[in-house]
Short mmCIF file of C-alpha atoms in Angstrom, two decimals:
data_model
loop_
_atom_site.label_atom_id
_atom_site.label_comp_id
_atom_site.label_asym_id
_atom_site.label_seq_id
_atom_site.Cartn_x
_atom_site.Cartn_y
_atom_site.Cartn_z
CA ARG A 1 157.20 -26.90 65.25
CA LYS A 2 160.56 -28.33 66.35
CA GLU A 3 163.61 -26.85 64.64
CA VAL A 4 164.73 -30.12 63.07
CA GLU A 5 162.37 -33.05 63.09
CA GLN A 6 163.09 -36.59 61.99
CA ASP A 7 161.30 -39.91 61.75
CA PRO A 8 162.07 -41.41 65.16
CA GLY A 9 162.46 -44.98 63.91
CA PRO A 10 163.74 -47.50 64.63
CA PHE A 11 163.88 -48.81 61.10
CA ASN A 12 164.58 -52.54 60.97
CA VAL A 13 165.36 -53.64 57.41
CA PRO A 14 166.86 -56.76 55.82
CA GLU A 15 170.22 -56.66 54.10
CA GLY A 16 169.89 -55.44 50.54
CA ALA A 17 166.79 -53.36 51.20
CA THR A 18 166.34 -49.72 50.28
CA VAL A 19 165.43 -47.39 53.14
CA ALA A 20 164.59 -43.69 53.20
CA PHE A 21 164.78 -41.21 56.05
CA ASN A 22 162.97 -37.89 56.15
CA CYS A 23 163.68 -34.67 57.96
CA THR A 24 161.91 -31.32 58.15
CA TYR A 25 163.28 -28.02 59.41
CA SER A 26 161.45 -24.95 60.64
CA ASN A 27 163.83 -22.07 59.84
CA SER A 28 163.40 -21.05 56.24
CA ALA A 29 166.64 -19.03 56.44
CA SER A 30 168.69 -22.17 57.04
CA GLN A 31 171.63 -22.26 54.73
CA SER A 32 173.25 -25.67 54.67
CA PHE A 33 172.17 -29.19 55.35
CA PHE A 34 173.95 -32.37 56.31
CA TRP A 35 173.51 -35.96 57.31
CA TYR A 36 175.74 -37.19 60.13
CA ARG A 37 176.07 -40.80 61.19
CA GLN A 38 176.42 -41.83 64.83
CA ASP A 39 177.31 -45.39 65.78
CA CYS A 40 176.18 -46.71 69.15
CA ARG A 41 178.06 -44.96 71.97
CA LYS A 42 180.32 -43.15 69.50
CA GLU A 43 180.69 -39.61 68.24
CA PRO A 44 178.79 -38.23 65.23
CA LYS A 45 180.64 -38.21 61.91
CA LEU A 46 179.74 -36.38 58.72
CA LEU A 47 178.12 -38.72 56.20
CA MET A 48 177.36 -36.21 53.47
CA SER A 49 176.32 -32.69 52.75
CA VAL A 50 172.98 -32.09 51.05
CA TYR A 51 172.88 -29.84 47.99
CA SER A 52 169.89 -28.18 46.37
CA SER A 53 170.30 -30.23 43.21
CA GLY A 54 170.49 -33.47 45.15
CA ASN A 55 173.66 -35.49 45.46
CA GLU A 56 174.81 -39.07 45.56
CA ASP A 57 177.71 -40.82 47.22
CA GLY A 58 177.81 -44.49 46.33
CA ARG A 59 174.72 -46.13 47.79
CA PHE A 60 173.62 -42.92 49.53
CA THR A 61 171.46 -40.22 47.94
CA ALA A 62 170.50 -36.99 49.66
CA GLN A 63 167.83 -34.57 48.48
CA LEU A 64 166.69 -31.14 49.58
CA ASN A 65 163.38 -29.41 48.94
CA ARG A 66 163.72 -25.83 50.15
CA ALA A 67 160.12 -24.93 49.35
CA SER A 68 158.83 -27.70 51.61
CA GLN A 69 161.76 -27.40 54.06
CA TYR A 70 162.35 -31.10 53.69
CA ILE A 71 165.51 -33.21 53.49
CA SER A 72 165.81 -36.89 52.70
CA LEU A 73 168.43 -39.63 52.75
CA LEU A 74 168.06 -42.79 50.68
CA ILE A 75 170.24 -45.83 51.32
CA ARG A 76 170.25 -48.51 48.63
CA ASP A 77 171.41 -52.11 49.04
CA SER A 78 171.65 -51.81 52.83
CA LYS A 79 174.64 -53.43 54.52
CA LEU A 80 174.97 -54.64 58.10
CA SER A 81 177.59 -51.91 58.56
CA ASP A 82 174.95 -49.25 57.81
CA SER A 83 173.36 -49.94 61.20
CA ALA A 84 173.64 -46.65 63.09
CA THR A 85 171.67 -43.55 63.99
CA TYR A 86 171.39 -40.96 61.23
CA LEU A 87 171.28 -37.33 62.31
CA CYS A 88 169.75 -34.61 60.18
CA VAL A 89 171.70 -31.39 60.71
CA VAL A 90 170.84 -27.87 59.61
CA ARG A 91 173.17 -24.88 59.63
CA GLY A 92 171.91 -21.37 60.26
CA PHE A 93 173.43 -17.97 60.78
CA ARG A 94 173.54 -16.96 64.45
CA GLY A 95 174.92 -13.46 63.97
CA ALA A 96 178.32 -11.76 64.31
CA GLY A 97 179.81 -13.87 61.55
CA SER A 98 179.16 -17.20 63.21
CA TYR A 99 176.94 -20.13 62.42
CA GLN A 100 175.21 -22.81 64.42
CA LEU A 101 174.45 -26.41 63.62
CA THR A 102 171.07 -27.66 64.83
CA PHE A 103 170.83 -31.41 65.19
CA GLY A 104 167.76 -33.60 64.89
CA LYS A 105 167.22 -36.36 67.42
CA GLY A 106 168.24 -38.97 64.89
CA THR A 107 166.70 -41.99 63.21
CA LYS A 108 167.98 -45.40 64.24
CA LEU A 109 168.59 -47.96 61.52
CA SER A 110 169.15 -51.66 62.15
CA VAL A 111 170.05 -53.80 59.15
CA ILE A 112 169.19 -57.43 59.80
CA PRO A 113 170.99 -60.42 58.19
CA ASN B 18 196.75 -36.83 63.57
CA ALA B 19 194.84 -37.73 66.70
CA GLY B 20 192.02 -35.38 65.70
CA VAL B 21 189.89 -34.32 68.68
CA THR B 22 190.66 -36.01 71.98
CA GLN B 23 188.65 -35.80 75.20
CA THR B 24 189.35 -36.85 78.75
CA PRO B 25 188.05 -38.46 80.83
CA LYS B 26 185.92 -41.02 78.98
CA PHE B 27 183.66 -41.62 81.98
CA ARG B 28 183.09 -39.84 85.27
CA ILE B 29 180.69 -40.08 88.18
CA LEU B 30 180.24 -36.94 90.26
CA LYS B 31 178.34 -36.21 93.42
CA ILE B 32 175.93 -33.29 93.51
CA GLY B 33 177.84 -30.07 94.17
CA GLN B 34 181.23 -31.34 93.02
CA SER B 35 183.19 -29.62 90.29
CA MET B 36 185.21 -30.95 87.38
CA THR B 37 186.83 -29.98 84.12
CA LEU B 38 186.29 -31.88 80.90
CA GLN B 39 189.38 -31.65 78.71
CA CYS B 40 189.34 -31.25 74.94
CA THR B 41 192.33 -30.99 72.60
CA GLN B 42 192.56 -30.89 68.82
CA ASP B 43 195.66 -31.14 66.64
CA MET B 44 194.15 -29.96 63.35
CA ASN B 45 194.89 -26.26 63.95
CA HIS B 46 191.18 -25.46 63.82
CA ASN B 47 190.17 -22.05 65.10
CA TYR B 48 186.57 -23.05 65.83
CA MET B 49 185.72 -25.32 68.72
CA TYR B 50 182.43 -26.35 70.31
CA TRP B 51 180.99 -28.13 73.30
CA TYR B 52 177.75 -30.10 72.99
CA ARG B 53 175.72 -32.25 75.30
CA GLN B 54 173.60 -35.17 74.15
CA ASP B 55 170.86 -36.46 76.41
CA PRO B 56 169.32 -39.90 75.70
CA GLY B 57 167.02 -39.77 72.69
CA MET B 58 167.70 -36.08 72.13
CA GLY B 59 169.63 -34.05 69.60
CA LEU B 60 172.95 -32.48 70.44
CA LYS B 61 172.67 -29.11 72.16
CA LEU B 62 175.39 -26.46 71.90
CA ILE B 63 176.75 -25.36 75.28
CA TYR B 64 179.59 -23.00 74.34
CA TYR B 65 181.73 -22.31 71.34
CA SER B 66 184.95 -20.49 70.52
CA VAL B 67 186.07 -18.79 67.33
CA GLY B 68 189.72 -18.60 68.36
CA ALA B 69 192.09 -18.34 71.28
CA GLY B 70 190.75 -15.90 73.85
CA ILE B 71 187.24 -15.71 72.34
CA THR B 72 184.28 -17.71 73.62
CA ASP B 73 180.52 -17.33 73.45
CA LYS B 74 177.40 -18.99 74.81
CA GLY B 75 175.37 -21.54 72.93
CA GLU B 76 171.82 -22.74 73.61
CA VAL B 77 172.36 -24.29 77.06
CA PRO B 78 175.27 -22.53 78.84
CA ASN B 79 173.88 -22.40 82.38
CA GLY B 80 176.02 -24.33 84.87
CA TYR B 81 179.09 -24.38 82.63
CA ASN B 82 182.13 -22.26 81.90
CA VAL B 83 184.82 -22.43 79.25
CA SER B 84 188.18 -20.91 78.45
CA ARG B 85 190.34 -20.91 75.34
CA SER B 86 193.91 -19.94 76.09
CA THR B 87 195.42 -21.83 73.14
CA THR B 88 194.22 -22.91 69.70
CA GLU B 89 194.49 -26.56 70.70
CA ASP B 90 192.65 -26.68 74.04
CA PHE B 91 189.05 -25.90 74.97
CA PRO B 92 188.22 -27.15 78.49
CA LEU B 93 184.65 -27.19 79.86
CA ARG B 94 184.17 -26.51 83.56
CA LEU B 95 181.24 -27.68 85.69
CA GLU B 96 181.25 -25.75 88.94
CA LEU B 97 178.39 -27.21 91.00
CA ALA B 98 177.30 -30.46 89.45
CA ALA B 99 173.57 -31.19 89.35
CA PRO B 100 171.70 -34.36 88.26
CA SER B 101 170.38 -32.41 85.24
CA GLN B 102 173.95 -32.32 83.94
CA THR B 103 174.06 -36.10 83.55
CA SER B 104 174.73 -36.45 79.85
CA VAL B 105 177.28 -37.32 77.18
CA TYR B 106 179.50 -34.36 76.36
CA PHE B 107 181.08 -33.98 72.94
CA CYS B 108 183.77 -31.54 71.96
CA ALA B 109 184.09 -30.65 68.27
CA SER B 110 186.19 -28.47 66.02
CA SER B 111 185.91 -27.07 62.53
CA TYR B 112 188.21 -25.38 60.05
CA ASP B 113 186.05 -22.37 59.31
CA ALA B 114 183.20 -20.29 60.67
CA ALA B 115 180.73 -22.03 58.45
CA GLY B 116 181.37 -25.24 60.36
CA ASN B 117 180.55 -27.22 57.29
CA GLU B 118 182.18 -30.25 58.79
CA GLN B 119 182.62 -30.53 62.49
CA PHE B 120 185.02 -33.15 63.81
CA PHE B 121 183.92 -34.65 67.09
CA GLY B 122 185.85 -36.16 69.96
CA PRO B 123 184.82 -39.54 71.40
CA GLY B 124 182.78 -37.99 74.19
CA THR B 125 182.73 -37.96 77.98
CA ARG B 126 179.93 -39.84 79.75
CA LEU B 127 179.10 -37.95 82.94
CA THR B 128 176.76 -39.12 85.67
CA VAL B 129 175.84 -36.85 88.57
CA LEU B 130 174.36 -38.63 91.59
#
């Protein structure tokens, strides 16, 4: 099983649609979880952290299920500007007081007018 | 604040040539990282540093070297370029060891022919 696995996409959705991305991770000792956004030919940027109780930031909702080792991102009322690749990122302890982020391959979203 | 800056933006190397990818951050972050991103793949950690004078290997360190003489700078050295090193290289920094948010530079697109 790959360390962090995501729906490969691409997801092509009309403006205003709701779209959900899924992610699974293999290391049950993983400690923190994030969604990063990467625009075409640009650097990744943090979209939001994912908390055990679930969290919302405007049109974006992230959820975590530790028992199933599953993370999700829901985008409501999609905008053209949401078109990007969404990276699922998991943080684990690598020893000697340091941590490592493991990145999924990303899910590409295209929002169509 | 410029954040994380990288030079050059693009480079074409011949097999066997050497080069240094520059990375500078002005956020006074102790933690810095080098990643590579191959097409359709997740980011892979090459090297990281927890402070000036301290560096350690990531997942894919072979063929690369780093140094960290100052808090601001974290250059990545390719000694004998190979086609397998064709990739996009991202430098990142974070405030703490947990790396809860990593700030990425704009990337260097390297082609080895």
